Every structure is written in structure tokens, then in C-alpha cells.
PDB file of C-alpha atoms in Angstrom:
ATOM      1  CA  MET A   1     -35.623 -43.488  16.161  1.00  0.00           C
ATOM      2  CA  ARG A   2     -38.421 -43.939  18.645  1.00  0.00           C
ATOM      3  CA  ALA A   3     -38.249 -40.305  19.700  1.00  0.00           C
ATOM      4  CA  ALA A   4     -38.638 -39.171  16.093  1.00  0.00           C
ATOM      5  CA  PHE A   5     -42.064 -40.783  15.886  1.00  0.00           C
ATOM      6  CA  ALA A   6     -43.275 -40.145  19.404  1.00  0.00           C
ATOM      7  CA  SER A   7     -45.970 -37.506  19.704  1.00  0.00           C
ATOM      8  CA  ASP A   8     -46.168 -37.205  23.492  1.00  0.00           C
ATOM      9  CA  GLU A   9     -49.936 -37.411  23.259  1.00  0.00           C
ATOM     10  CA  LEU A  10     -52.273 -39.726  25.071  1.00  0.00           C
ATOM     11  CA  PRO A  11     -53.928 -42.163  22.656  1.00  0.00           C
ATOM     12  CA  ALA A  12     -56.461 -40.104  20.720  1.00  0.00           C
ATOM     13  CA  THR A  13     -59.583 -39.238  22.638  1.00  0.00           C
ATOM     14  CA  SER A  14     -62.259 -41.352  21.034  1.00  0.00           C
ATOM     15  CA  THR A  15     -64.887 -43.935  21.754  1.00  0.00           C
ATOM     16  CA  ASP A  16     -62.447 -46.686  20.820  1.00  0.00           C
ATOM     17  CA  ARG A  17     -62.484 -48.960  23.833  1.00  0.00           C
ATOM     18  CA  ARG A  18     -58.871 -50.009  23.447  1.00  0.00           C
ATOM     19  CA  ALA A  19     -57.660 -46.394  23.346  1.00  0.00           C
ATOM     20  CA  ILE A  20     -59.724 -45.562  26.423  1.00  0.00           C
ATOM     21  CA  ARG A  21     -58.370 -48.584  28.278  1.00  0.00           C
ATOM     22  CA  THR A  22     -54.810 -47.696  27.290  1.00  0.00           C
ATOM     23  CA  ARG A  23     -55.161 -44.120  28.571  1.00  0.00           C
ATOM     24  CA  ALA A  24     -56.625 -45.275  31.849  1.00  0.00           C
ATOM     25  CA  ALA A  25     -54.059 -48.050  32.265  1.00  0.00           C
ATOM     26  CA  LEU A  26     -51.090 -45.745  31.692  1.00  0.00           C
ATOM     27  CA  ARG A  27     -52.423 -43.109  34.086  1.00  0.00           C
ATOM     28  CA  SER A  28     -53.115 -45.688  36.771  1.00  0.00           C
ATOM     29  CA  ALA A  29     -49.760 -47.395  36.297  1.00  0.00           C
ATOM     30  CA  LEU A  30     -47.876 -44.109  36.473  1.00  0.00           C
ATOM     31  CA  ALA A  31     -49.703 -43.160  39.672  1.00  0.00           C
ATOM     32  CA  ALA A  32     -49.037 -46.565  41.208  1.00  0.00           C
ATOM     33  CA  GLU A  33     -45.336 -46.353  40.368  1.00  0.00           C
ATOM     34  CA  ILE A  34     -45.043 -42.881  41.887  1.00  0.00           C
ATOM     35  CA  GLU A  35     -46.592 -44.221  45.068  1.00  0.00           C
ATOM     36  CA  ALA A  36     -44.410 -47.351  44.995  1.00  0.00           C
ATOM     37  CA  THR A  37     -41.123 -45.509  44.435  1.00  0.00           C
ATOM     38  CA  GLY A  38     -42.025 -42.301  46.246  1.00  0.00           C
ATOM     39  CA  ASP A  39     -40.337 -40.293  43.508  1.00  0.00           C
ATOM     40  CA  LEU A  40     -41.471 -39.586  39.952  1.00  0.00           C
ATOM     41  CA  SER A  41     -37.852 -39.378  38.778  1.00  0.00           C
ATOM     42  CA  ARG A  42     -37.397 -43.059  39.661  1.00  0.00           C
ATOM     43  CA  VAL A  43     -40.342 -44.274  37.566  1.00  0.00           C
ATOM     44  CA  THR A  44     -39.308 -46.229  34.468  1.00  0.00           C
ATOM     45  CA  VAL A  45     -41.002 -47.094  31.198  1.00  0.00           C
ATOM     46  CA  THR A  46     -40.497 -50.782  31.931  1.00  0.00           C
ATOM     47  CA  ALA A  47     -42.281 -50.511  35.265  1.00  0.00           C
ATOM     48  CA  VAL A  48     -45.191 -48.486  33.874  1.00  0.00           C
ATOM     49  CA  THR A  49     -45.776 -50.683  30.834  1.00  0.00           C
ATOM     50  CA  GLY A  50     -45.483 -53.827  32.915  1.00  0.00           C
ATOM     51  CA  ARG A  51     -47.981 -52.603  35.466  1.00  0.00           C
ATOM     52  CA  ALA A  52     -50.331 -51.290  32.752  1.00  0.00           C
ATOM     53  CA  ASP A  53     -50.022 -54.476  30.685  1.00  0.00           C
ATOM     54  CA  VAL A  54     -49.093 -52.329  27.687  1.00  0.00           C
ATOM     55  CA  THR A  55     -46.215 -53.159  25.357  1.00  0.00           C
ATOM     56  CA  ARG A  56     -43.195 -50.898  25.200  1.00  0.00           C
ATOM     57  CA  ARG A  57     -43.850 -50.559  21.480  1.00  0.00           C
ATOM     58  CA  THR A  58     -47.314 -49.150  22.210  1.00  0.00           C
ATOM     59  CA  PHE A  59     -45.846 -46.784  24.783  1.00  0.00           C
ATOM     60  CA  TYR A  60     -43.139 -45.486  22.455  1.00  0.00           C
ATOM     61  CA  SER A  61     -45.610 -44.998  19.636  1.00  0.00           C
ATOM     62  CA  HIS A  62     -47.096 -42.201  21.737  1.00  0.00           C
ATOM     63  CA  PHE A  63     -44.382 -40.981  24.117  1.00  0.00           C
ATOM     64  CA  ARG A  64     -40.664 -40.326  24.078  1.00  0.00           C
ATOM     65  CA  ASP A  65     -40.286 -41.140  27.748  1.00  0.00           C
ATOM     66  CA  ILE A  66     -41.930 -40.888  31.167  1.00  0.00           C
ATOM     67  CA  PRO A  67     -41.769 -37.050  31.199  1.00  0.00           C
ATOM     68  CA  GLY A  68     -43.661 -37.132  27.902  1.00  0.00           C
ATOM     69  CA  LEU A  69     -46.383 -39.275  29.467  1.00  0.00           C
ATOM     70  CA  VAL A  70     -46.557 -36.994  32.501  1.00  0.00           C
ATOM     71  CA  ASP A  71     -46.802 -33.887  30.338  1.00  0.00           C
ATOM     72  CA  ALA A  72     -49.603 -35.396  28.242  1.00  0.00           C
ATOM     73  CA  ILE A  73     -51.601 -36.365  31.335  1.00  0.00           C
ATOM     74  CA  GLU A  74     -51.127 -32.924  32.859  1.00  0.00           C
ATOM     75  CA  ARG A  75     -52.082 -31.084  29.675  1.00  0.00           C
ATOM     76  CA  GLU A  76     -55.187 -33.224  29.240  1.00  0.00           C
ATOM     77  CA  THR A  77     -56.179 -32.669  32.873  1.00  0.00           C
ATOM     78  CA  ILE A  78     -55.687 -28.905  32.674  1.00  0.00           C
ATOM     79  CA  ALA A  79     -57.680 -28.723  29.429  1.00  0.00           C
ATOM     80  CA  GLU A  80     -60.563 -30.554  31.125  1.00  0.00           C
ATOM     81  CA  PHE A  81     -60.239 -28.388  34.240  1.00  0.00           C
ATOM     82  CA  GLU A  82     -60.285 -25.013  32.463  1.00  0.00           C
ATOM     83  CA  PRO A  83     -64.067 -24.877  31.880  1.00  0.00           C
ATOM     84  CA  VAL A  84     -64.651 -25.861  35.516  1.00  0.00           C
ATOM     85  CA  VAL A  85     -62.534 -22.915  36.663  1.00  0.00           C
ATOM     86  CA  ALA A  86     -64.227 -20.636  34.138  1.00  0.00           C
ATOM     87  CA  ARG A  87     -67.676 -21.508  35.482  1.00  0.00           C
ATOM     88  CA  LEU A  88     -66.527 -20.870  39.042  1.00  0.00           C
ATOM     89  CA  ALA A  89     -64.938 -17.561  38.044  1.00  0.00           C
ATOM     90  CA  ALA A  90     -68.171 -16.477  36.357  1.00  0.00           C
ATOM     91  CA  VAL A  91     -70.064 -16.457  39.671  1.00  0.00           C
ATOM     92  CA  HIS A  92     -71.158 -12.948  40.643  1.00  0.00           C
ATOM     93  CA  LEU A  93     -71.053 -11.639  44.207  1.00  0.00           C
ATOM     94  CA  PRO A  94     -74.876 -11.585  44.572  1.00  0.00           C
ATOM     95  CA  GLU A  95     -74.929 -15.296  43.630  1.00  0.00           C
ATOM     96  CA  LEU A  96     -72.238 -16.039  46.199  1.00  0.00           C
ATOM     97  CA  LYS A  97     -74.099 -14.102  48.887  1.00  0.00           C
ATOM     98  CA  ALA A  98     -77.365 -15.871  48.070  1.00  0.00           C
ATOM     99  CA  ALA A  99     -75.655 -19.254  48.357  1.00  0.00           C
ATOM    100  CA  ILE A 100     -74.104 -18.363  51.705  1.00  0.00           C
ATOM    101  CA  ASP A 101     -77.414 -17.002  53.013  1.00  0.00           C
ATOM    102  CA  ALA A 102     -78.944 -20.365  52.068  1.00  0.00           C
ATOM    103  CA  ALA A 103     -76.094 -22.215  53.841  1.00  0.00           C
ATOM    104  CA  GLU A 104     -74.841 -23.538  50.509  1.00  0.00           C
ATOM    105  CA  PRO A 105     -71.270 -23.605  49.168  1.00  0.00           C
ATOM    106  CA  CYS A 106     -70.066 -21.172  46.531  1.00  0.00           C
ATOM    107  CA  PRO A 107     -71.703 -22.030  43.188  1.00  0.00           C
ATOM    108  CA  GLY A 108     -69.291 -24.089  41.115  1.00  0.00           C
ATOM    109  CA  SER A 109     -67.153 -25.194  44.052  1.00  0.00           C
ATOM    110  CA  LEU A 110     -68.833 -28.599  44.322  1.00  0.00           C
ATOM    111  CA  GLU A 111     -68.155 -29.223  40.639  1.00  0.00           C
ATOM    112  CA  LEU A 112     -64.513 -28.284  41.179  1.00  0.00           C
ATOM    113  CA  LEU A 113     -64.103 -30.629  44.140  1.00  0.00           C
ATOM    114  CA  SER A 114     -65.924 -33.425  42.310  1.00  0.00           C
ATOM    115  CA  PHE A 115     -63.528 -33.004  39.380  1.00  0.00           C
ATOM    116  CA  PHE A 116     -60.562 -33.726  41.639  1.00  0.00           C
ATOM    117  CA  LYS A 117     -62.263 -36.507  43.567  1.00  0.00           C
ATOM    118  CA  GLU A 118     -63.183 -38.367  40.374  1.00  0.00           C
ATOM    119  CA  ARG A 119     -59.553 -38.175  39.218  1.00  0.00           C
ATOM    120  CA  GLY A 120     -57.961 -38.472  42.626  1.00  0.00           C
ATOM    121  CA  SER A 121     -56.449 -41.902  41.999  1.00  0.00           C
ATOM    122  CA  TYR A 122     -53.874 -40.406  39.642  1.00  0.00           C
ATOM    123  CA  LEU A 123     -53.961 -36.714  40.573  1.00  0.00           C
ATOM    124  CA  ALA A 124     -53.031 -37.365  44.203  1.00  0.00           C
ATOM    125  CA  PRO A 125     -49.683 -39.022  43.347  1.00  0.00           C
ATOM    126  CA  LEU A 126     -48.910 -36.545  40.550  1.00  0.00           C
ATOM    127  CA  MET A 127     -49.651 -33.501  42.695  1.00  0.00           C
ATOM    128  CA  GLY A 128     -48.200 -34.977  45.872  1.00  0.00           C
ATOM    129  CA  ARG A 129     -44.748 -34.862  47.424  1.00  0.00           C
ATOM    130  CA  GLY A 130     -43.281 -37.516  45.132  1.00  0.00           C
ATOM    131  CA  GLY A 131     -44.951 -36.240  41.979  1.00  0.00           C
ATOM    132  CA  ASP A 132     -44.377 -33.289  39.687  1.00  0.00           C
ATOM    133  CA  PRO A 133     -44.197 -29.995  41.618  1.00  0.00           C
ATOM    134  CA  ALA A 134     -44.546 -28.089  38.354  1.00  0.00           C
ATOM    135  CA  PHE A 135     -48.025 -29.574  37.846  1.00  0.00           C
ATOM    136  CA  VAL A 136     -49.569 -27.564  40.668  1.00  0.00           C
ATOM    137  CA  GLU A 137     -47.852 -24.442  39.351  1.00  0.00           C
ATOM    138  CA  ARG A 138     -49.311 -25.061  35.888  1.00  0.00           C
ATOM    139  CA  ILE A 139     -52.787 -25.397  37.378  1.00  0.00           C
ATOM    140  CA  LYS A 140     -52.324 -22.207  39.390  1.00  0.00           C
ATOM    141  CA  ALA A 141     -51.097 -20.299  36.330  1.00  0.00           C
ATOM    142  CA  MET A 142     -54.117 -21.428  34.320  1.00  0.00           C
ATOM    143  CA  ALA A 143     -56.497 -20.455  37.126  1.00  0.00           C
ATOM    144  CA  HIS A 144     -54.802 -17.074  37.564  1.00  0.00           C
ATOM    145  CA  GLY A 145     -55.248 -16.251  33.895  1.00  0.00           C
ATOM    146  CA  ILE A 146     -58.950 -17.112  33.906  1.00  0.00           C
ATOM    147  CA  ILE A 147     -59.851 -15.592  37.262  1.00  0.00           C
ATOM    148  CA  ALA A 148     -57.851 -12.385  36.793  1.00  0.00           C
ATOM    149  CA  ALA A 149     -59.792 -11.367  33.705  1.00  0.00           C
ATOM    150  CA  ARG A 150     -63.141 -12.029  35.398  1.00  0.00           C
ATOM    151  CA  ALA A 151     -62.202 -10.496  38.758  1.00  0.00           C
ATOM    152  CA  LEU A 152     -61.381  -7.134  37.201  1.00  0.00           C
ATOM    153  CA  GLU A 153     -65.057  -6.513  36.472  1.00  0.00           C
ATOM    154  CA  GLY A 154     -66.380  -3.850  38.846  1.00  0.00           C
ATOM    155  CA  ILE A 155     -63.240  -3.824  40.977  1.00  0.00           C
ATOM    156  CA  ASP A 156     -62.335  -0.864  43.188  1.00  0.00           C
ATOM    157  CA  ALA A 157     -59.837   1.079  41.079  1.00  0.00           C
ATOM    158  CA  ARG A 158     -57.561   1.449  44.101  1.00  0.00           C
ATOM    159  CA  ALA A 159     -57.048  -2.318  44.130  1.00  0.00           C
ATOM    160  CA  LEU A 160     -55.565  -2.415  40.649  1.00  0.00           C
ATOM    161  CA  GLY A 161     -51.860  -3.086  40.409  1.00  0.00           C
ATOM    162  CA  PRO A 162     -49.703  -4.882  42.990  1.00  0.00           C
ATOM    163  CA  PHE A 163     -52.455  -5.380  45.582  1.00  0.00           C
ATOM    164  CA  PHE A 164     -54.745  -7.150  43.121  1.00  0.00           C
ATOM    165  CA  ASP A 165     -51.960  -9.379  41.825  1.00  0.00           C
ATOM    166  CA  TYR A 166     -50.784 -10.299  45.331  1.00  0.00           C
ATOM    167  CA  TYR A 167     -54.347 -10.914  46.477  1.00  0.00           C
ATOM    168  CA  LEU A 168     -55.127 -13.190  43.545  1.00  0.00           C
ATOM    169  CA  THR A 169     -51.835 -15.057  43.931  1.00  0.00           C
ATOM    170  CA  PHE A 170     -52.507 -15.523  47.642  1.00  0.00           C
ATOM    171  CA  ALA A 171     -56.085 -16.720  47.115  1.00  0.00           C
ATOM    172  CA  ILE A 172     -55.268 -19.179  44.325  1.00  0.00           C
ATOM    173  CA  SER A 173     -52.216 -20.552  46.138  1.00  0.00           C
ATOM    174  CA  ALA A 174     -54.290 -21.056  49.284  1.00  0.00           C
ATOM    175  CA  GLU A 175     -57.038 -22.889  47.395  1.00  0.00           C
ATOM    176  CA  ALA A 176     -54.472 -25.060  45.612  1.00  0.00           C
ATOM    177  CA  GLY A 177     -52.814 -25.874  48.915  1.00  0.00           C
ATOM    178  CA  VAL A 178     -56.107 -27.028  50.412  1.00  0.00           C
ATOM    179  CA  LEU A 179     -56.787 -29.212  47.362  1.00  0.00           C
ATOM    180  CA  VAL A 180     -53.360 -30.843  47.563  1.00  0.00           C
ATOM    181  CA  ARG A 181     -53.795 -31.442  51.293  1.00  0.00           C
ATOM    182  CA  TRP A 182     -57.211 -33.026  50.672  1.00  0.00           C
ATOM    183  CA  LEU A 183     -55.825 -35.297  47.954  1.00  0.00           C
ATOM    184  CA  ALA A 184     -52.827 -36.270  50.073  1.00  0.00           C
ATOM    185  CA  GLY A 185     -55.146 -37.124  52.962  1.00  0.00           C
ATOM    186  CA  GLY A 186     -57.050 -39.636  50.862  1.00  0.00           C
ATOM    187  CA  MET A 187     -60.052 -37.356  50.267  1.00  0.00           C
ATOM    188  CA  ARG A 188     -61.712 -38.527  53.475  1.00  0.00           C
ATOM    189  CA  GLU A 189     -64.128 -35.603  53.412  1.00  0.00           C
ATOM    190  CA  SER A 190     -66.854 -35.615  50.777  1.00  0.00           C
ATOM    191  CA  ALA A 191     -66.715 -33.184  47.865  1.00  0.00           C
ATOM    192  CA  ASP A 192     -69.740 -31.384  49.314  1.00  0.00           C
ATOM    193  CA  ALA A 193     -68.105 -31.023  52.725  1.00  0.00           C
ATOM    194  CA  MET A 194     -64.929 -29.671  51.145  1.00  0.00           C
ATOM    195  CA  ALA A 195     -66.902 -27.234  48.983  1.00  0.00           C
ATOM    196  CA  ARG A 196     -68.500 -25.822  52.123  1.00  0.00           C
ATOM    197  CA  LEU A 197     -65.185 -25.765  53.960  1.00  0.00           C
ATOM    198  CA  MET A 198     -63.393 -23.940  51.155  1.00  0.00           C
ATOM    199  CA  THR A 199     -66.252 -21.445  50.901  1.00  0.00           C
ATOM    200  CA  ALA A 200     -65.904 -20.755  54.617  1.00  0.00           C
ATOM    201  CA  LEU A 201     -62.122 -20.414  54.372  1.00  0.00           C
ATOM    202  CA  MET A 202     -62.606 -17.563  51.895  1.00  0.00           C
ATOM    203  CA  PHE A 203     -64.099 -15.463  54.684  1.00  0.00           C
ATOM    204  CA  VAL A 204     -62.042 -16.389  57.746  1.00  0.00           C
ATOM    205  CA  ARG A 205     -60.680 -13.224  59.366  1.00  0.00           C
ATOM    206  CA  PRO A 206     -57.782 -12.963  61.799  1.00  0.00           C
ATOM    207  CA  GLY A 207     -59.106 -13.835  65.219  1.00  0.00           C
ATOM    208  CA  ASP A 208     -62.307 -15.548  64.026  1.00  0.00           C
ATOM    209  CA  LEU A 209     -61.128 -18.909  65.342  1.00  0.00           C
ATOM    210  CA  TYR A 210     -60.235 -17.415  68.717  1.00  0.00           C
ATOM    211  CA  GLY A 211     -63.385 -15.480  69.498  1.00  0.00           C
ATOM    212  CA  THR A 212     -61.745 -12.116  68.834  1.00  0.00           C
ATOM    213  CA  PRO A 213     -62.512 -11.189  65.212  1.00  0.00           C
ATOM    214  CA  ILE A 214     -60.550  -8.295  63.767  1.00  0.00           C
ATOM    215  CA  ASP A 215     -62.250  -6.036  61.258  1.00  0.00           C
ATOM    216  CA  LEU A 216     -59.655  -4.732  58.839  1.00  0.00           C
ATOM    217  CA  ASP A 217     -60.239  -1.620  56.767  1.00  0.00           C
ATOM    218  CA  ILE A 218     -58.649  -2.891  53.556  1.00  0.00           C
ATOM    219  CA  PRO A 219     -58.762   0.421  51.645  1.00  0.00           C
ATOM    220  CA  ARG A 220     -57.082   2.306  54.485  1.00  0.00           C
ATOM    221  CA  PHE A 221     -54.713  -0.420  55.642  1.00  0.00           C
ATOM    222  CA  ALA A 222     -53.424  -1.793  52.357  1.00  0.00           C
ATOM    223  CA  LEU A 223     -54.661  -0.050  49.235  1.00  0.00           C
ATOM    224  CA  SER A 224     -53.754   3.445  50.353  1.00  0.00           C
ATOM    225  CA  VAL A 225     -50.339   2.264  51.556  1.00  0.00           C
ATOM    226  CA  LEU A 226     -49.502   0.755  48.180  1.00  0.00           C
ATOM    227  CA  LEU A 227     -50.735   3.872  46.421  1.00  0.00           C
ATOM    228  CA  ASP A 228     -48.577   6.054  48.671  1.00  0.00           C
ATOM    229  CA  GLN A 229     -45.537   3.877  47.969  1.00  0.00           C
ATOM    230  CA  GLY A 230     -46.187   4.131  44.258  1.00  0.00           C
ATOM    231  CA  GLU A 231     -46.261   7.905  44.501  1.00  0.00           C
ATOM    232  CA  ASP A 232     -43.012   7.911  46.506  1.00  0.00           C
ATOM    233  CA  HIS A 233     -41.261   6.084  43.666  1.00  0.00           C
ATOM    234  CA  ASP A 234     -42.479   8.519  41.023  1.00  0.00           C
TER     235      ASP A 234
END
């Protein structure tokens, strides 16, 4: 019967102090239990409600089970994160170049890092080794959808197709990996330091760290190869 009435939604977003406290308590308790057990699959409703000082009746009025709570937290987080990604994706190359020339991080990157740092207490366990591996994939899928549409503006036509998709997948996966590593490490570096670091990582070339930079002619080395392969299959 409980499942029939459960909505798998966090208590309605409002200014109601009790609802706000309940949301925060459940998120914190879930994160603490993931850290305590080392495995999300071992987290129980009893443990979460006990740690959050929330009754089981209150829990079941909103969620069917722990996966329902996890899904609600992840959906809420992604919904809040989407506009942050959209603002970052809207940055034009001249803006990026101007920021780099001024020794500043990519516009929007500090906001992105601050988003994760402010929510790190529960995002770190959820996105970590003992959390939900699908969460990172959901974030990456959302980012891919937003960035892909924006990145197509003014793109070299030769890059369209497999190269563009592989490039975007590579870039987003790399950024996500750095974020997860930062969260797992306790976010020792400041958001500003990480924004600068991630901006720099975007431009690291093979050999840069060894004093022997390699300049790669992308159109000749990759784009033309993929185009030739496409023609071979025709």
C-alpha cells in the first residue's frame, strides 16, 4: 500500500522550513550511510530515517524505497545543474581566449565548480565508488545534449559525424572524471584553483608536460581519415 501512494519526489520545494529541513536531512543521511557502508545497495530505509531523525511514515509518504530517494535527489541535482552547463556552453571562443589572455579560467567554470563544492557533502558519496555509477552517466548525458547543440555553431564541416561525437564524448568524460576525482579527494583545492586547472587541461597537448610539445594537424590527421573511411564504406 505504501508504494501506491509514494511519489518518489523530494518534499515539495518551498519556503516551508520543515520541508527544507527534511530534504537536507534525507540527503545528508543517505550520504552518511553510503560512506558508512561503502555500498549504496546496503543502505536501508531504517538507517536513513534513523540518522535523519525522520519517521518511516514521512519517508514512505514520499518514496517507495531507497532507489526512489536516490532518483529524486539525482533528478533534482541535474535539474539545478542544467542551467549551469548551459551558461558554460554558451561561452564563445573569443570570450575564452580573452579569459586565458587575462590569466583567468574559462567563463562559467568557476560557477560549475562552486556548484559541486556547495553540494559536495552528498554528491561525493553518490558519485563515488560506493554510490550510484549511473548518476555520473546521467550527468554526462545531460551535458552532452546541451553542449552538442551549442558546439555545432560555426564548426568545421569536416568535423561533423563520428569525429565530433567522439570528441565531445571524450571531452565530457574527461571533465566528469576530474570532477569525480576532486570530490573523492575531499575537494582540497579551491573551486577557483580547479576552474583554472580544468581550463588548462583543455589545452594540454601530447608532450607538453615533458618539454617536447607535439603539434597535431587535426584536419589532416583525423578528419580526413574519417572522411576517407566513410567514402570507402559507400
